[in-house]
PDB file of C-alpha atoms and ligand atoms in Angstrom:
ATOM      1  CA  MET H  12     114.932 111.977   7.010  1.00 64.00           C
ATOM      2  CA  ALA H  13     112.136 113.961   8.670  1.00 66.00           C
ATOM      3  CA  PRO H  14     109.382 115.087   6.278  1.00 66.00           C
ATOM      4  CA  PRO H  15     109.284 118.815   5.422  1.00 80.00           C
ATOM      5  CA  ARG H  16     107.224 120.867   7.842  1.00 92.00           C
ATOM      6  CA  ILE H  17     104.601 123.391   6.872  1.00 95.00           C
ATOM      7  CA  ASN H  18     104.893 126.848   8.362  1.00 97.00           C
ATOM      8  CA  ILE H  19     101.955 128.048  10.403  1.00 98.00           C
ATOM      9  CA  ALA H  20     101.033 131.446  11.779  1.00 98.00           C
ATOM     10  CA  ILE H  21      98.891 131.290  14.922  1.00 98.00           C
ATOM     11  CA  LEU H  22      96.468 134.166  15.478  1.00 98.00           C
ATOM     12  CA  ILE H  23      95.321 134.778  19.038  1.00 98.00           C
ATOM     13  CA  SER H  24      93.496 137.407  21.067  1.00 98.00           C
ATOM     14  CA  GLY H  25      93.905 136.209  24.647  1.00 97.00           C
ATOM     15  CA  ARG H  26      94.921 133.303  26.852  1.00 97.00           C
ATOM     16  CA  GLY H  27      96.460 131.167  24.128  1.00 98.00           C
ATOM     17  CA  SER H  28      96.009 127.680  25.557  1.00 98.00           C
ATOM     18  CA  ASN H  29      95.320 126.189  22.111  1.00 98.00           C
ATOM     19  CA  MET H  30      98.391 127.997  20.810  1.00 98.00           C
ATOM     20  CA  LYS H  31     100.358 126.441  23.674  1.00 98.00           C
ATOM     21  CA  ALA H  32      99.070 122.992  22.703  1.00 98.00           C
ATOM     22  CA  LEU H  33     100.307 123.605  19.157  1.00 98.00           C
ATOM     23  CA  ILE H  34     103.686 124.820  20.448  1.00 98.00           C
ATOM     24  CA  GLU H  35     104.029 121.595  22.429  1.00 98.00           C
ATOM     25  CA  ALA H  36     102.924 119.449  19.494  1.00 98.00           C
ATOM     26  CA  CYS H  37     105.511 121.112  17.247  1.00 98.00           C
ATOM     27  CA  ARG H  38     108.258 119.882  19.580  1.00 97.00           C
ATOM     28  CA  ALA H  39     107.710 116.312  18.350  1.00 97.00           C
ATOM     29  CA  PRO H  40     110.261 115.526  15.638  1.00 95.00           C
ATOM     30  CA  ASP H  41     107.610 113.957  13.415  1.00 95.00           C
ATOM     31  CA  PHE H  42     105.046 116.761  13.746  1.00 97.00           C
ATOM     32  CA  PRO H  43     104.312 118.118  10.256  1.00 96.00           C
ATOM     33  CA  ALA H  44     104.322 121.824  11.165  1.00 97.00           C
ATOM     34  CA  ARG H  45     106.446 124.538  12.697  1.00 97.00           C
ATOM     35  CA  ILE H  46     105.315 127.886  14.037  1.00 98.00           C
ATOM     36  CA  ALA H  47     106.607 130.820  11.985  1.00 98.00           C
ATOM     37  CA  VAL H  48     104.919 133.545  14.032  1.00 98.00           C
ATOM     38  CA  VAL H  49     102.223 134.184  16.632  1.00 98.00           C
ATOM     39  CA  ILE H  50     100.173 137.322  15.986  1.00 98.00           C
ATOM     40  CA  SER H  51      97.781 138.827  18.516  1.00 98.00           C
ATOM     41  CA  SER H  52      94.976 141.304  17.961  1.00 98.00           C
ATOM     42  CA  HIS H  53      95.613 142.547  21.518  1.00 97.00           C
ATOM     43  CA  PRO H  54      99.118 143.674  22.551  1.00 97.00           C
ATOM     44  CA  GLU H  55      98.407 142.571  26.134  1.00 97.00           C
ATOM     45  CA  ALA H  56      97.234 139.042  25.280  1.00 98.00           C
ATOM     46  CA  PRO H  57      98.705 136.615  27.867  1.00 98.00           C
ATOM     47  CA  GLY H  58      99.392 134.142  25.069  1.00 98.00           C
ATOM     48  CA  LEU H  59     102.061 136.429  23.615  1.00 98.00           C
ATOM     49  CA  GLU H  60     104.248 135.917  26.679  1.00 98.00           C
ATOM     50  CA  ILE H  61     103.910 132.132  26.366  1.00 98.00           C
ATOM     51  CA  ALA H  62     105.000 132.322  22.721  1.00 98.00           C
ATOM     52  CA  ARG H  63     107.904 134.657  23.493  1.00 98.00           C
ATOM     53  CA  ALA H  64     109.087 132.354  26.277  1.00 98.00           C
ATOM     54  CA  ALA H  65     109.050 129.490  23.764  1.00 98.00           C
ATOM     55  CA  GLY H  66     111.346 131.485  21.479  1.00 98.00           C
ATOM     56  CA  ILE H  67     108.696 132.073  18.818  1.00 98.00           C
ATOM     57  CA  ALA H  68     108.474 135.320  16.824  1.00 98.00           C
ATOM     58  CA  VAL H  69     105.515 137.399  17.999  1.00 98.00           C
ATOM     59  CA  GLU H  70     103.697 140.389  16.571  1.00 98.00           C
ATOM     60  CA  SER H  71     100.665 142.381  17.611  1.00 98.00           C
ATOM     61  CA  VAL H  72      98.235 144.055  15.295  1.00 98.00           C
ATOM     62  CA  ASP H  73      96.295 146.099  17.800  1.00 97.00           C
ATOM     63  CA  GLN H  74      92.674 146.101  16.700  1.00 95.00           C
ATOM     64  CA  LYS H  75      91.993 149.254  18.722  1.00 95.00           C
ATOM     65  CA  LYS H  76      94.273 151.245  16.417  1.00 97.00           C
ATOM     66  CA  PHE H  77      92.102 150.671  13.373  1.00 97.00           C
ATOM     67  CA  SER H  78      88.806 152.348  12.655  1.00 95.00           C
ATOM     68  CA  ASP H  79      87.740 149.697  10.156  1.00 96.00           C
ATOM     69  CA  ARG H  80      88.234 146.048   9.378  1.00 96.00           C
ATOM     70  CA  ALA H  81      89.973 146.719   6.061  1.00 97.00           C
ATOM     71  CA  GLY H  82      92.767 148.630   7.787  1.00 98.00           C
ATOM     72  CA  PHE H  83      93.169 145.991  10.469  1.00 98.00           C
ATOM     73  CA  GLU H  84      93.319 143.200   7.912  1.00 98.00           C
ATOM     74  CA  ALA H  85      95.785 145.068   5.684  1.00 98.00           C
ATOM     75  CA  SER H  86      98.095 145.407   8.673  1.00 98.00           C
ATOM     76  CA  LEU H  87      97.599 141.723   9.510  1.00 98.00           C
ATOM     77  CA  GLN H  88      98.569 140.791   5.950  1.00 98.00           C
ATOM     78  CA  GLU H  89     101.699 142.933   6.235  1.00 98.00           C
ATOM     79  CA  SER H  90     102.704 141.109   9.411  1.00 98.00           C
ATOM     80  CA  LEU H  91     102.023 137.719   7.833  1.00 98.00           C
ATOM     81  CA  ALA H  92     104.075 138.665   4.757  1.00 98.00           C
ATOM     82  CA  ARG H  93     107.179 139.045   6.915  1.00 98.00           C
ATOM     83  CA  TYR H  94     107.201 135.280   7.615  1.00 98.00           C
ATOM     84  CA  PRO H  95     107.056 132.112   5.560  1.00 97.00           C
ATOM     85  CA  VAL H  96     103.424 131.172   6.211  1.00 98.00           C
ATOM     86  CA  ASP H  97     101.613 128.256   4.569  1.00 97.00           C
ATOM     87  CA  TYR H  98      98.611 127.990   6.920  1.00 98.00           C
ATOM     88  CA  ILE H  99      96.962 130.366   9.391  1.00 98.00           C
ATOM     89  CA  CYS H 100      95.645 128.776  12.591  1.00 98.00           C
ATOM     90  CA  LEU H 101      93.076 130.843  14.475  1.00 98.00           C
ATOM     91  CA  ALA H 102      93.225 129.996  18.166  1.00 98.00           C
ATOM     92  CA  GLY H 103      90.887 132.158  20.201  1.00 97.00           C
ATOM     93  CA  PHE H 104      91.198 134.953  17.641  1.00 97.00           C
ATOM     94  CA  MET H 105      88.228 137.165  18.383  1.00 94.00           C
ATOM     95  CA  ARG H 106      87.905 138.921  15.038  1.00 93.00           C
ATOM     96  CA  LEU H 107      85.743 137.919  12.106  1.00 93.00           C
ATOM     97  CA  LEU H 108      87.743 137.833   8.891  1.00 96.00           C
ATOM     98  CA  SER H 109      86.300 139.361   5.712  1.00 96.00           C
ATOM     99  CA  ALA H 110      85.662 137.398   2.524  1.00 96.00           C
ATOM    100  CA  ARG H 111      88.488 139.384   0.957  1.00 97.00           C
ATOM    101  CA  PHE H 112      90.959 138.181   3.599  1.00 98.00           C
ATOM    102  CA  VAL H 113      89.697 134.588   3.515  1.00 97.00           C
ATOM    103  CA  ASP H 114      89.876 134.523  -0.291  1.00 97.00           C
ATOM    104  CA  ALA H 115      93.524 135.539  -0.092  1.00 97.00           C
ATOM    105  CA  TRP H 116      94.208 132.275   1.834  1.00 97.00           C
ATOM    106  CA  PRO H 117      92.008 129.682   0.117  1.00 94.00           C
ATOM    107  CA  GLU H 118      91.693 126.565   2.320  1.00 94.00           C
ATOM    108  CA  ARG H 119      94.665 127.863   4.251  1.00 97.00           C
ATOM    109  CA  ILE H 120      92.903 129.237   7.350  1.00 98.00           C
ATOM    110  CA  ILE H 121      91.864 126.889  10.153  1.00 98.00           C
ATOM    111  CA  ASN H 122      89.852 127.617  13.293  1.00 98.00           C
ATOM    112  CA  ILE H 123      88.893 125.804  16.475  1.00 98.00           C
ATOM    113  CA  HIS H 124      85.430 126.284  17.902  1.00 98.00           C
ATOM    114  CA  PRO H 125      84.073 124.974  21.224  1.00 98.00           C
ATOM    115  CA  SER H 126      80.989 123.165  19.931  1.00 98.00           C
ATOM    116  CA  LEU H 127      80.007 120.415  17.548  1.00 98.00           C
ATOM    117  CA  LEU H 128      79.446 122.608  14.511  1.00 98.00           C
ATOM    118  CA  PRO H 129      77.097 123.351  12.840  1.00 98.00           C
ATOM    119  CA  ALA H 130      75.468 123.443  16.291  1.00 98.00           C
ATOM    120  CA  TYR H 131      76.156 126.470  18.482  1.00 98.00           C
ATOM    121  CA  LYS H 132      78.016 128.810  16.187  1.00 98.00           C
ATOM    122  CA  GLY H 133      79.158 132.061  17.767  1.00 96.00           C
ATOM    123  CA  LEU H 134      79.875 132.953  21.388  1.00 96.00           C
ATOM    124  CA  ASP H 135      78.729 131.563  24.766  1.00 97.00           C
ATOM    125  CA  THR H 136      78.425 128.058  23.398  1.00 98.00           C
ATOM    126  CA  HIS H 137      78.608 126.257  26.752  1.00 98.00           C
ATOM    127  CA  ALA H 138      75.863 128.306  28.420  1.00 98.00           C
ATOM    128  CA  ARG H 139      73.615 127.708  25.406  1.00 98.00           C
ATOM    129  CA  VAL H 140      74.360 123.969  25.427  1.00 98.00           C
ATOM    130  CA  LEU H 141      73.388 123.806  29.113  1.00 98.00           C
ATOM    131  CA  ALA H 142      70.257 125.926  28.615  1.00 98.00           C
ATOM    132  CA  ASP H 143      69.110 123.531  25.880  1.00 98.00           C
ATOM    133  CA  GLY H 144      69.700 120.446  28.030  1.00 98.00           C
ATOM    134  CA  VAL H 145      71.631 118.590  25.334  1.00 97.00           C
ATOM    135  CA  ARG H 146      73.704 115.657  26.550  1.00 97.00           C
ATOM    136  CA  GLU H 147      76.703 115.894  24.315  1.00 98.00           C
ATOM    137  CA  THR H 148      78.889 118.700  23.070  1.00 98.00           C
ATOM    138  CA  GLY H 149      82.503 119.036  21.964  1.00 98.00           C
ATOM    139  CA  CYS H 150      84.800 120.966  19.707  1.00 98.00           C
ATOM    140  CA  THR H 151      85.385 121.353  15.994  1.00 98.00           C
ATOM    141  CA  VAL H 152      88.460 122.187  13.947  1.00 98.00           C
ATOM    142  CA  HIS H 153      87.384 123.519  10.575  1.00 98.00           C
ATOM    143  CA  PHE H 154      88.516 125.430   7.532  1.00 98.00           C
ATOM    144  CA  VAL H 155      87.520 129.073   7.635  1.00 97.00           C
ATOM    145  CA  THR H 156      85.203 130.554   5.045  1.00 96.00           C
ATOM    146  CA  ALA H 157      83.552 133.966   4.997  1.00 92.00           C
ATOM    147  CA  GLU H 158      80.588 132.443   6.852  1.00 93.00           C
ATOM    148  CA  MET H 159      81.225 132.599  10.612  1.00 93.00           C
ATOM    149  CA  ASP H 160      81.992 129.112  12.016  1.00 93.00           C
ATOM    150  CA  GLY H 161      80.680 127.723   8.739  1.00 94.00           C
ATOM    151  CA  GLY H 162      83.578 126.149   6.834  1.00 95.00           C
ATOM    152  CA  PRO H 163      84.236 122.451   6.144  1.00 97.00           C
ATOM    153  CA  VAL H 164      84.894 120.330   9.227  1.00 97.00           C
ATOM    154  CA  ILE H 165      88.338 118.751   9.601  1.00 97.00           C
ATOM    155  CA  LEU H 166      87.891 117.030  12.958  1.00 97.00           C
ATOM    156  CA  GLN H 167      85.467 116.903  15.874  1.00 98.00           C
ATOM    157  CA  LYS H 168      85.854 115.616  19.439  1.00 98.00           C
ATOM    158  CA  LYS H 169      82.822 114.894  21.588  1.00 98.00           C
ATOM    159  CA  VAL H 170      82.411 115.220  25.355  1.00 98.00           C
ATOM    160  CA  PRO H 171      79.435 114.385  27.564  1.00 98.00           C
ATOM    161  CA  VAL H 172      77.440 117.074  29.338  1.00 98.00           C
ATOM    162  CA  LEU H 173      77.282 115.888  32.970  1.00 98.00           C
ATOM    163  CA  PRO H 174      74.705 116.554  35.684  1.00 97.00           C
ATOM    164  CA  GLY H 175      75.663 119.646  37.665  1.00 97.00           C
ATOM    165  CA  ASP H 176      77.814 121.072  34.873  1.00 98.00           C
ATOM    166  CA  THR H 177      78.295 124.819  34.801  1.00 98.00           C
ATOM    167  CA  PRO H 178      79.529 126.721  31.736  1.00 98.00           C
ATOM    168  CA  GLU H 179      82.955 126.687  33.410  1.00 98.00           C
ATOM    169  CA  THR H 180      83.149 122.927  34.093  1.00 98.00           C
ATOM    170  CA  LEU H 181      81.874 122.182  30.616  1.00 98.00           C
ATOM    171  CA  ALA H 182      84.319 124.645  29.045  1.00 98.00           C
ATOM    172  CA  ALA H 183      87.216 122.951  30.846  1.00 98.00           C
ATOM    173  CA  ARG H 184      86.134 119.486  29.634  1.00 98.00           C
ATOM    174  CA  VAL H 185      85.800 120.725  26.060  1.00 98.00           C
ATOM    175  CA  LEU H 186      89.073 122.671  26.220  1.00 98.00           C
ATOM    176  CA  ALA H 187      91.011 119.534  27.167  1.00 98.00           C
ATOM    177  CA  GLN H 188      89.743 117.966  23.939  1.00 98.00           C
ATOM    178  CA  GLU H 189      90.502 121.123  21.948  1.00 98.00           C
ATOM    179  CA  HIS H 190      94.147 120.788  22.933  1.00 98.00           C
ATOM    180  CA  ILE H 191      94.198 117.271  21.458  1.00 98.00           C
ATOM    181  CA  ALA H 192      92.055 118.099  18.436  1.00 98.00           C
ATOM    182  CA  TYR H 193      94.037 121.008  16.988  1.00 98.00           C
ATOM    183  CA  PRO H 194      97.378 119.186  16.609  1.00 98.00           C
ATOM    184  CA  GLU H 195      95.524 116.098  15.366  1.00 98.00           C
ATOM    185  CA  ALA H 196      93.723 118.180  12.740  1.00 98.00           C
ATOM    186  CA  LEU H 197      97.023 119.532  11.422  1.00 97.00           C
ATOM    187  CA  ARG H 198      98.361 116.008  11.124  1.00 96.00           C
ATOM    188  CA  LEU H 199      95.228 115.019   9.168  1.00 96.00           C
ATOM    189  CA  ILE H 200      95.503 117.976   6.822  1.00 95.00           C
ATOM    190  CA  MET H 201      99.121 117.200   6.100  1.00 92.00           C
ATOM    191  CA  ARG H 202      98.201 113.607   5.367  1.00 91.00           C
ATOM    192  CA  GLY H 203      95.440 114.882   3.073  1.00 86.00           C
ATOM    193  CA  GLN H 204      92.711 113.324   5.188  1.00 66.00           C
ATOM    194  CA  PRO H 205      90.492 116.099   6.544  1.00 56.00           C
ATOM    195  CA  ALA H 206      86.774 115.766   7.273  1.00 50.00           C
ATOM    196  CA  VAL H 207      87.162 112.985   9.819  1.00 43.00           C
ATOM    197  CA  CYS H 208      84.954 112.860  12.898  1.00 42.00           C
ATOM    198  CA  ALA H 209      86.094 111.172  16.124  1.00 39.00           C
TER     199      ALA H 209
HETATM  200  C1  GRF B 100      88.734 128.230  22.791  1.00 92.74           C
HETATM  201  O1  GRF B 100      87.655 127.667  23.495  1.00 92.74           O
HETATM  202  C2  GRF B 100      88.476 128.187  21.311  1.00 92.74           C
HETATM  203  O2  GRF B 100      87.742 127.082  20.909  1.00 92.74           O
HETATM  204  C3  GRF B 100      87.668 129.440  21.096  1.00 92.74           C
HETATM  205  O3  GRF B 100      88.227 130.399  21.952  1.00 92.74           O
HETATM  206  C4  GRF B 100      88.861 129.726  23.054  1.00 92.74           C
HETATM  207  C5  GRF B 100      90.275 130.180  23.059  1.00 92.74           C
HETATM  208  O4  GRF B 100      90.982 129.678  24.167  1.00 92.74           O
HETATM  209  N1  GRF B 100      87.688 129.822  19.708  1.00 92.74           N
HETATM  210  P1  GRF B 100      92.557 129.768  24.201  1.00 92.74           P
HETATM  211  O5  GRF B 100      92.923 131.252  24.007  1.00 92.74           O
HETATM  212  O6  GRF B 100      93.102 128.923  23.119  1.00 92.74           O
HETATM  213  O7  GRF B 100      92.943 129.302  25.572  1.00 92.74           O
END
């Protein structure tokens, strides 16, 4: 008999390629998760169409409709409460979550970031990697805490920085690893083996 699957909510703001990787991973009979809902902070996010086409429930909580973070997060919680959600997977979700929100989901929110954290927290990671001349970068899947890009690491994947790289070529190389890392991180969590570096 297949093991029980945890229910995940995926939060996006845009393209949704990591979400798509998780949708594809969930098709495997032995994958330990299923997607309960995809929620976007932008009603026009291209990722929503991908999720809809895959037959997944979608919601938008339009960040532009809220004057403050508390209102936005209250609405997000209401959307989440309509589904059976065990874990929240942030996948290109461009909003910082408050300590109050994070505390409501202790060790239940996961994020993917396009650098080898703790290096290069925040935005524009690839341009900063290139400006610094470092030779290796990668991606990190980590638990979310109130500190931006600061929670415990679940899994990292490394890629080389190659001569002639632009932020775009480097982003594409890292993104390919992100799509492998996120499903792998969920498998590790479900096996109770986070904090593994590859
Ligand atoms: C990814 O690079 C992810 O690491 C970062 O935002 C980007 C989202 O891309 N947090 P996508 O929407 O998953 O294609």
